[in-house]
Amino acid sequence: MNSSLERYTERVEQYASRFSHFPRFVDVTMVLALIGCAFFGTQLSLPGVNRPDTGKSLEVLLGLSCFVLLKYRTHTRTVVVVVAGVTIAAIARGYLLTPMLLAPLLAAMYWLAVLCDRRTVRLYALVATVALLTVNLFSDGMRDLSPVLTVVGPVFWMALPLVGGSLARLRGDYLEAVKSRAEHAERTREEEARLRVTEERMRIARELHDVVAHHLALANAQAGTAAHLSRSSPEQSRKILDDLTGTTSSALRELKATLGLLRQDDRPKGEGLEPAPGLARLPELIDSYRSAGLEVVVHQEGVRHPLTPGVDLTAYRIVQEALTNVAKHAPERTAHVGFTYADSRLLITVSNDGPATVTAGHGTSGGFGLRGMRERAQSIGGDLCAGPRPEGGFEVTTALPLQPSAAVEGESP
């Protein structure tokens, strides 16, 4: 029964959707069909039972009650009361209770189940059904039928539109919920896309800043040193200029690798791009600063742990940016880089000697360098502190999480 009702409801909804642009035409057509059903119902009677003589007045009243259904959208309860009253009056006058005679009332009950809350539907349905059964039991048109048939028939026909209307309402609520979830998912998808674009833009900006700031500062320092030694030590000046060529070539390679991430073509992933730098390239980085006249002292404490690519790149970029700041701002030409490996974190310290002052652009509130270092550390769950040392100079300290690979964990006792 439920499957049949569901199919019936779906068909009604399909036809209703086709004529949804002409609601008044659909309503008038429905009213005319109900008038025909009610009129045909007044012509039916049991064998041997005469039709009641009402002078056509009740038949006209039944037809007029069908026009009340035109207001079912705005006055649903009133429509049910009017149609039910006229139908009960017709049965009380002796008309045979048939589905044709009940058609207007069944239509009103259907829209009541669709448009009103469950409590209202139960109340009106109970009152209408009890009144209908009471009148039907004492009606002259049903006196030759058993009380069981007199009760079962009306209850069945009254239950049919209520069940169909409830199914239509549940289906409408379900479709509305699906539509709301789809709209929410679309809004969420757009917000996530914007967030990912913003994060990617910030990541690329940090990469470009690290590459450009480091190499330009290093090239500037090498060029200045070469110019200073050009007369007193031509050979050393020539060697520094050779290193300057390598610095600019390295800058171009890293810029190409970073900008290559923005291209979308048919090449295999990673083709033509250099791997991301890590602490394995730290000696090369230190040599480049030494060629620019900056002495870098590196010391390590604890047993070195393997790092994931993200942590390795972050550690390299932080050391690179910190040394760049030393080369640009520190009056003393000596920097100290320390690595301390603990059980779960890597502590990196980059400091320089000098007066206990903070040079512009090198303090905790200046420039994009410190902000970029802090964002890099926080992006992988670490933290970073930077500021002047009490004994003089400046110090950058960062703590990054250690994440050994599964293979390394398996080798540990």
XYZ file of C-alpha atoms in Angstrom:
413
model
C 0.000 0.000 0.000
C 2.770 2.408 0.897
C 4.608 1.770 -2.369
C 1.420 2.378 -4.341
C 0.811 5.613 -2.470
C 4.383 6.720 -3.067
C 4.066 6.083 -6.786
C 0.748 7.906 -6.837
C 2.246 10.864 -4.947
C 5.260 11.023 -7.267
C 3.013 11.058 -10.318
C 0.893 13.821 -8.835
C 4.031 15.843 -8.098
C 5.337 15.293 -11.615
C 2.120 16.523 -13.176
C 1.922 19.394 -10.697
C 5.462 20.503 -11.549
C 4.562 20.704 -15.235
C 1.724 23.112 -14.507
C 3.418 24.970 -11.659
C 3.587 28.103 -13.799
C -0.241 28.136 -14.075
C -1.508 27.613 -10.488
C -4.899 29.260 -11.046
C -5.593 27.096 -14.092
C -4.713 23.964 -12.120
C -6.942 25.006 -9.203
C -9.931 25.734 -11.420
C -9.479 22.432 -13.268
C -9.333 20.588 -9.933
C -12.525 22.298 -8.718
C -14.406 21.440 -11.908
C -13.314 17.802 -11.637
C -14.443 17.661 -7.992
C -17.811 19.183 -8.874
C -18.278 16.437 -11.445
C -17.309 13.763 -8.931
C -19.664 15.149 -6.272
C -22.555 15.416 -8.710
C -21.986 11.859 -9.909
C -21.830 10.717 -6.282
C -25.272 12.157 -5.591
C -26.690 9.965 -8.350
C -25.549 6.714 -6.735
C -27.639 4.636 -4.346
C -28.001 1.061 -3.180
C -30.407 -1.256 -4.980
C -33.894 -0.837 -3.580
C -33.068 2.460 -1.899
C -34.526 5.659 -3.329
C -32.381 8.755 -3.695
C -33.309 11.517 -1.256
C -35.509 14.303 -2.579
C -33.750 17.542 -1.634
C -34.958 19.651 -4.517
C -31.423 19.883 -5.943
C -30.558 22.432 -3.276
C -28.034 20.161 -1.517
C -26.449 19.189 -4.822
C -25.950 22.844 -5.628
C -24.508 23.382 -2.147
C -22.040 20.527 -2.736
C -20.948 22.137 -5.989
C -20.502 25.524 -4.313
C -18.455 23.959 -1.518
C -15.991 22.759 -4.140
C -15.235 26.376 -5.054
C -14.128 26.937 -1.459
C -11.167 24.685 -2.298
C -9.725 27.553 -4.345
C -8.627 29.023 -0.977
C -6.885 25.885 0.296
C -3.442 27.581 0.276
C -4.424 30.472 2.562
C -7.432 29.151 4.535
C -6.776 25.424 4.764
C -8.610 24.815 8.058
C -11.657 26.829 7.014
C -11.866 24.902 3.740
C -11.864 21.568 5.635
C -14.612 22.744 8.001
C -16.878 24.022 5.203
C -16.428 21.016 2.897
C -16.770 18.524 5.768
C -19.962 20.231 6.989
C -21.601 20.144 3.572
C -20.548 16.513 2.980
C -21.858 15.375 6.390
C -25.121 17.224 5.735
C -25.503 15.402 2.420
C -24.955 12.013 4.055
C -27.383 12.886 6.832
C -30.064 13.602 4.189
C -29.677 10.052 2.867
C -27.081 10.243 0.110
C -24.914 7.120 -0.236
C -21.399 7.567 1.142
C -19.089 6.806 -1.779
C -15.601 7.961 -2.781
C -17.214 10.129 -5.465
C -19.342 11.973 -2.920
C -16.341 12.276 -0.582
C -14.019 13.592 -3.329
C -14.157 17.282 -2.218
C -13.576 16.322 1.410
C -10.728 13.969 0.475
C -9.051 16.768 -1.509
C -9.419 19.128 1.457
C -7.922 16.541 3.839
C -5.009 15.960 1.451
C -4.043 19.634 1.434
C -4.546 19.783 5.193
C -1.957 16.997 5.586
C 0.431 18.772 3.199
C 0.205 22.309 4.535
C -0.537 22.027 8.280
C 1.322 20.630 11.271
C 0.737 17.085 12.486
C -1.212 18.071 15.574
C -3.722 20.068 13.519
C -4.013 17.253 10.977
C -4.732 14.643 13.681
C -7.315 16.856 15.383
C -9.268 17.773 12.247
C -9.021 14.254 10.818
C -10.322 12.698 14.062
C -13.253 15.110 14.369
C -14.224 14.786 10.697
C -13.975 10.987 10.717
C -15.991 10.572 13.939
C -18.691 12.940 12.682
C -18.765 11.175 9.327
C -19.091 7.723 10.926
C -21.767 8.848 13.364
C -23.942 10.308 10.637
C -23.275 7.375 8.301
C -24.409 4.802 10.880
C -27.848 6.412 11.086
C -28.171 7.384 7.433
C -31.054 5.968 5.423
C -28.750 5.388 2.471
C -26.687 2.820 4.415
C -29.427 0.975 6.336
C -29.070 -2.255 4.314
C -25.298 -2.550 4.953
C -23.656 -4.135 7.962
C -22.160 -1.795 10.598
C -18.683 -3.181 9.829
C -18.841 -2.087 6.190
C -20.388 1.187 7.237
C -17.360 1.898 9.424
C -14.513 0.371 7.418
C -15.305 2.152 4.150
C -15.260 5.748 5.468
C -12.193 5.122 7.629
C -10.267 3.703 4.686
C -11.178 6.540 2.333
C -10.421 9.199 4.958
C -7.031 7.625 5.728
C -5.976 7.567 2.081
C -5.556 11.356 1.519
C -3.999 11.781 4.963
C -1.307 9.207 4.218
C -0.741 10.574 0.723
C -0.492 14.147 2.015
C 1.923 13.118 4.757
C 4.143 11.367 2.239
C 4.066 14.417 -0.039
C 4.998 16.668 2.889
C 7.839 14.384 3.971
C 9.111 14.271 0.418
C 8.959 18.069 0.187
C 10.824 18.444 3.486
C 13.438 15.949 2.313
C 13.980 17.782 -0.981
C 14.227 21.092 0.877
C 16.788 19.619 3.266
C 18.801 18.220 0.339
C 18.691 21.609 -1.364
C 19.827 23.361 1.822
C 22.696 20.903 2.293
C 23.735 21.360 -1.321
C 23.705 25.154 -0.965
C 25.683 24.893 2.279
C 28.183 22.527 0.664
C 28.571 24.909 -2.275
C 29.189 27.877 0.038
C 31.640 25.810 2.100
C 33.416 24.637 -1.058
C 33.837 28.214 -2.240
C 35.142 29.329 1.160
C 37.604 26.430 1.269
C 38.764 27.239 -2.257
C 39.342 30.881 -1.316
C 41.183 29.805 1.833
C 43.401 27.429 -0.121
C 44.167 30.113 -2.693
C 45.081 32.538 0.087
C 47.290 29.982 1.835
C 49.018 29.086 -1.427
C 49.573 32.754 -2.242
C 51.109 33.338 1.197
C 53.306 30.256 0.823
C 54.583 31.388 -2.573
C 55.114 34.904 -1.222
C 57.253 33.503 1.603
C 59.271 31.407 -0.831
C 59.881 34.370 -3.136
C 60.800 36.601 -0.220
C 63.275 34.058 1.144
C 64.874 33.477 -2.246
C 65.019 37.121 -3.350
C 65.998 38.604 0.019
C 68.708 36.028 0.653
C 70.375 36.151 -2.744
C 70.096 39.902 -3.227
C 71.508 40.592 0.217
C 74.297 38.108 -0.398
C 75.016 39.527 -3.864
C 75.053 43.056 -2.445
C 77.492 42.035 0.273
C 79.746 40.217 -2.206
C 79.694 43.151 -4.619
C 80.546 45.593 -1.817
C 83.387 43.416 -0.558
C 84.767 42.978 -4.084
C 84.662 46.734 -4.672
C 86.464 47.342 -1.376
C 89.224 44.832 -2.221
C 89.509 45.652 -5.913
C 92.632 47.797 -5.444
C 94.288 46.297 -2.385
C 93.679 42.619 -3.248
C 92.683 42.093 -6.899
C 92.958 38.297 -6.722
C 90.614 38.029 -3.745
C 88.259 40.520 -5.390
C 88.199 38.397 -8.545
C 87.399 35.293 -6.479
C 84.499 37.089 -4.789
C 83.174 38.173 -8.193
C 83.293 34.542 -9.318
C 81.274 33.634 -6.218
C 78.857 36.451 -7.098
C 78.189 34.785 -10.430
C 77.335 31.562 -8.612
C 75.071 33.453 -6.213
C 73.060 35.046 -9.028
C 72.846 31.720 -10.890
C 71.556 30.014 -7.738
C 69.004 32.803 -7.302
C 67.748 32.319 -10.849
C 67.474 28.549 -10.370
C 65.447 28.892 -7.162
C 63.219 31.557 -8.677
C 62.570 29.293 -11.648
C 61.714 26.389 -9.346
C 59.348 28.522 -7.257
C 57.608 30.135 -10.207
C 57.375 26.768 -11.924
C 54.888 25.724 -9.244
C 52.469 28.310 -10.630
C 52.457 26.782 -14.098
C 49.823 24.266 -15.069
C 50.817 22.207 -18.061
C 50.969 18.583 -19.129
C 54.408 17.843 -17.765
C 54.749 15.107 -15.136
C 54.707 16.359 -11.588
C 58.046 17.804 -10.567
C 59.629 17.556 -14.021
C 62.137 20.350 -14.593
C 61.965 21.551 -10.972
C 64.714 21.278 -8.382
C 63.926 19.484 -5.121
C 63.127 21.694 -2.139
C 66.269 22.681 -0.205
C 66.960 21.282 3.262
C 69.632 21.218 5.950
C 71.715 18.985 3.692
C 72.538 22.156 1.737
C 73.552 24.056 4.880
C 77.322 23.890 4.114
C 76.693 25.400 0.678
C 74.607 28.160 2.288
C 77.306 28.942 4.870
C 80.033 29.037 2.221
C 78.050 31.620 0.270
C 77.892 33.901 3.313
C 81.550 33.377 4.096
C 82.412 34.500 0.589
C 80.519 37.718 1.361
C 82.623 38.339 4.468
C 80.275 36.911 7.123
C 81.853 34.340 9.435
C 79.344 31.641 10.409
C 80.001 29.267 13.319
C 77.812 26.142 13.500
C 77.488 23.885 16.513
C 75.179 20.933 17.222
C 73.966 19.226 20.409
C 72.244 15.886 20.690
C 71.858 13.060 18.184
C 70.720 14.244 14.774
C 67.271 13.003 13.805
C 65.883 12.627 10.272
C 63.364 15.309 9.347
C 60.300 15.249 7.166
C 60.529 17.359 3.975
C 58.293 20.066 5.458
C 60.324 20.440 8.642
C 63.608 20.206 6.716
C 62.575 23.005 4.332
C 61.288 25.164 7.200
C 64.531 24.783 9.161
C 66.611 25.678 6.104
C 64.529 28.751 5.241
C 64.594 30.057 8.817
C 68.385 29.744 9.029
C 68.705 31.344 5.593
C 66.500 34.322 6.510
C 68.160 34.811 9.894
C 71.635 34.853 8.329
C 70.384 37.257 5.653
C 69.220 39.644 8.393
C 72.624 39.363 10.073
C 74.387 40.129 6.787
C 72.187 43.158 6.132
C 71.855 44.721 9.584
C 74.459 43.446 12.060
C 77.599 45.580 12.504
C 79.624 42.553 13.599
C 80.524 40.055 10.870
C 80.151 36.905 12.945
C 77.028 34.735 13.344
C 76.420 31.618 15.434
C 74.020 28.866 14.336
C 73.066 26.184 16.844
C 71.056 22.975 16.439
C 69.803 21.119 19.516
C 68.039 17.799 18.905
C 65.676 16.723 21.695
C 63.300 13.775 21.856
C 60.486 15.461 19.974
C 61.702 18.891 18.871
C 64.540 20.584 17.065
C 65.737 23.837 18.611
C 67.481 26.238 16.193
C 69.302 29.353 17.391
C 70.831 32.011 15.127
C 72.587 34.904 16.888
C 75.184 37.562 16.258
C 77.436 39.723 18.420
C 77.158 43.485 18.620
C 75.768 46.346 20.670
C 72.571 45.783 22.646
C 70.395 47.628 20.136
C 67.847 46.538 17.576
C 68.591 47.681 14.067
C 65.630 48.836 11.969
C 64.136 45.957 10.043
C 65.872 43.443 12.300
C 63.666 43.726 15.377
C 60.581 41.858 16.374
C 58.262 44.327 14.703
C 60.144 45.156 11.513
C 60.017 43.845 7.977
C 58.473 40.760 6.435
C 61.432 38.507 7.223
C 60.589 37.842 10.864
C 56.888 37.554 10.054
C 57.626 35.015 7.334
C 59.878 32.980 9.652
C 57.200 32.964 12.335
C 54.513 31.897 9.852
C 56.732 29.096 8.568
C 57.339 27.776 12.072
C 53.678 27.954 13.050
C 52.550 26.244 9.844
C 54.148 22.964 10.996
C 53.295 23.281 14.686
C 56.425 25.099 15.862
C 57.064 28.529 17.332
C 59.648 31.271 16.912
C 61.004 34.046 19.109
C 63.261 36.906 18.010
C 64.752 39.862 19.829
C 67.909 41.560 21.151
C 70.153 39.682 23.548
C 70.955 41.155 26.983
C 74.683 40.867 26.294
C 74.311 42.529 22.898
C 73.435 41.494 19.364
C 70.280 39.786 18.135
C 68.972 36.243 18.424
C 66.358 34.180 16.582
C 65.181 31.002 18.322
C 62.737 28.508 16.868
C 61.457 25.127 18.036
C 60.219 22.736 15.340
C 58.562 19.322 15.842
C 60.505 16.225 14.863
C 58.631 13.732 12.715
C 60.884 10.738 11.854
C 59.803 8.486 9.031
C 58.233 5.104 9.741
C 61.387 3.307 8.550
C 63.553 5.176 11.034
C 61.100 4.463 13.847
C 61.250 0.765 12.996
C 65.025 0.720 13.284
C 65.062 2.308 16.739
C 65.268 -0.208 19.611
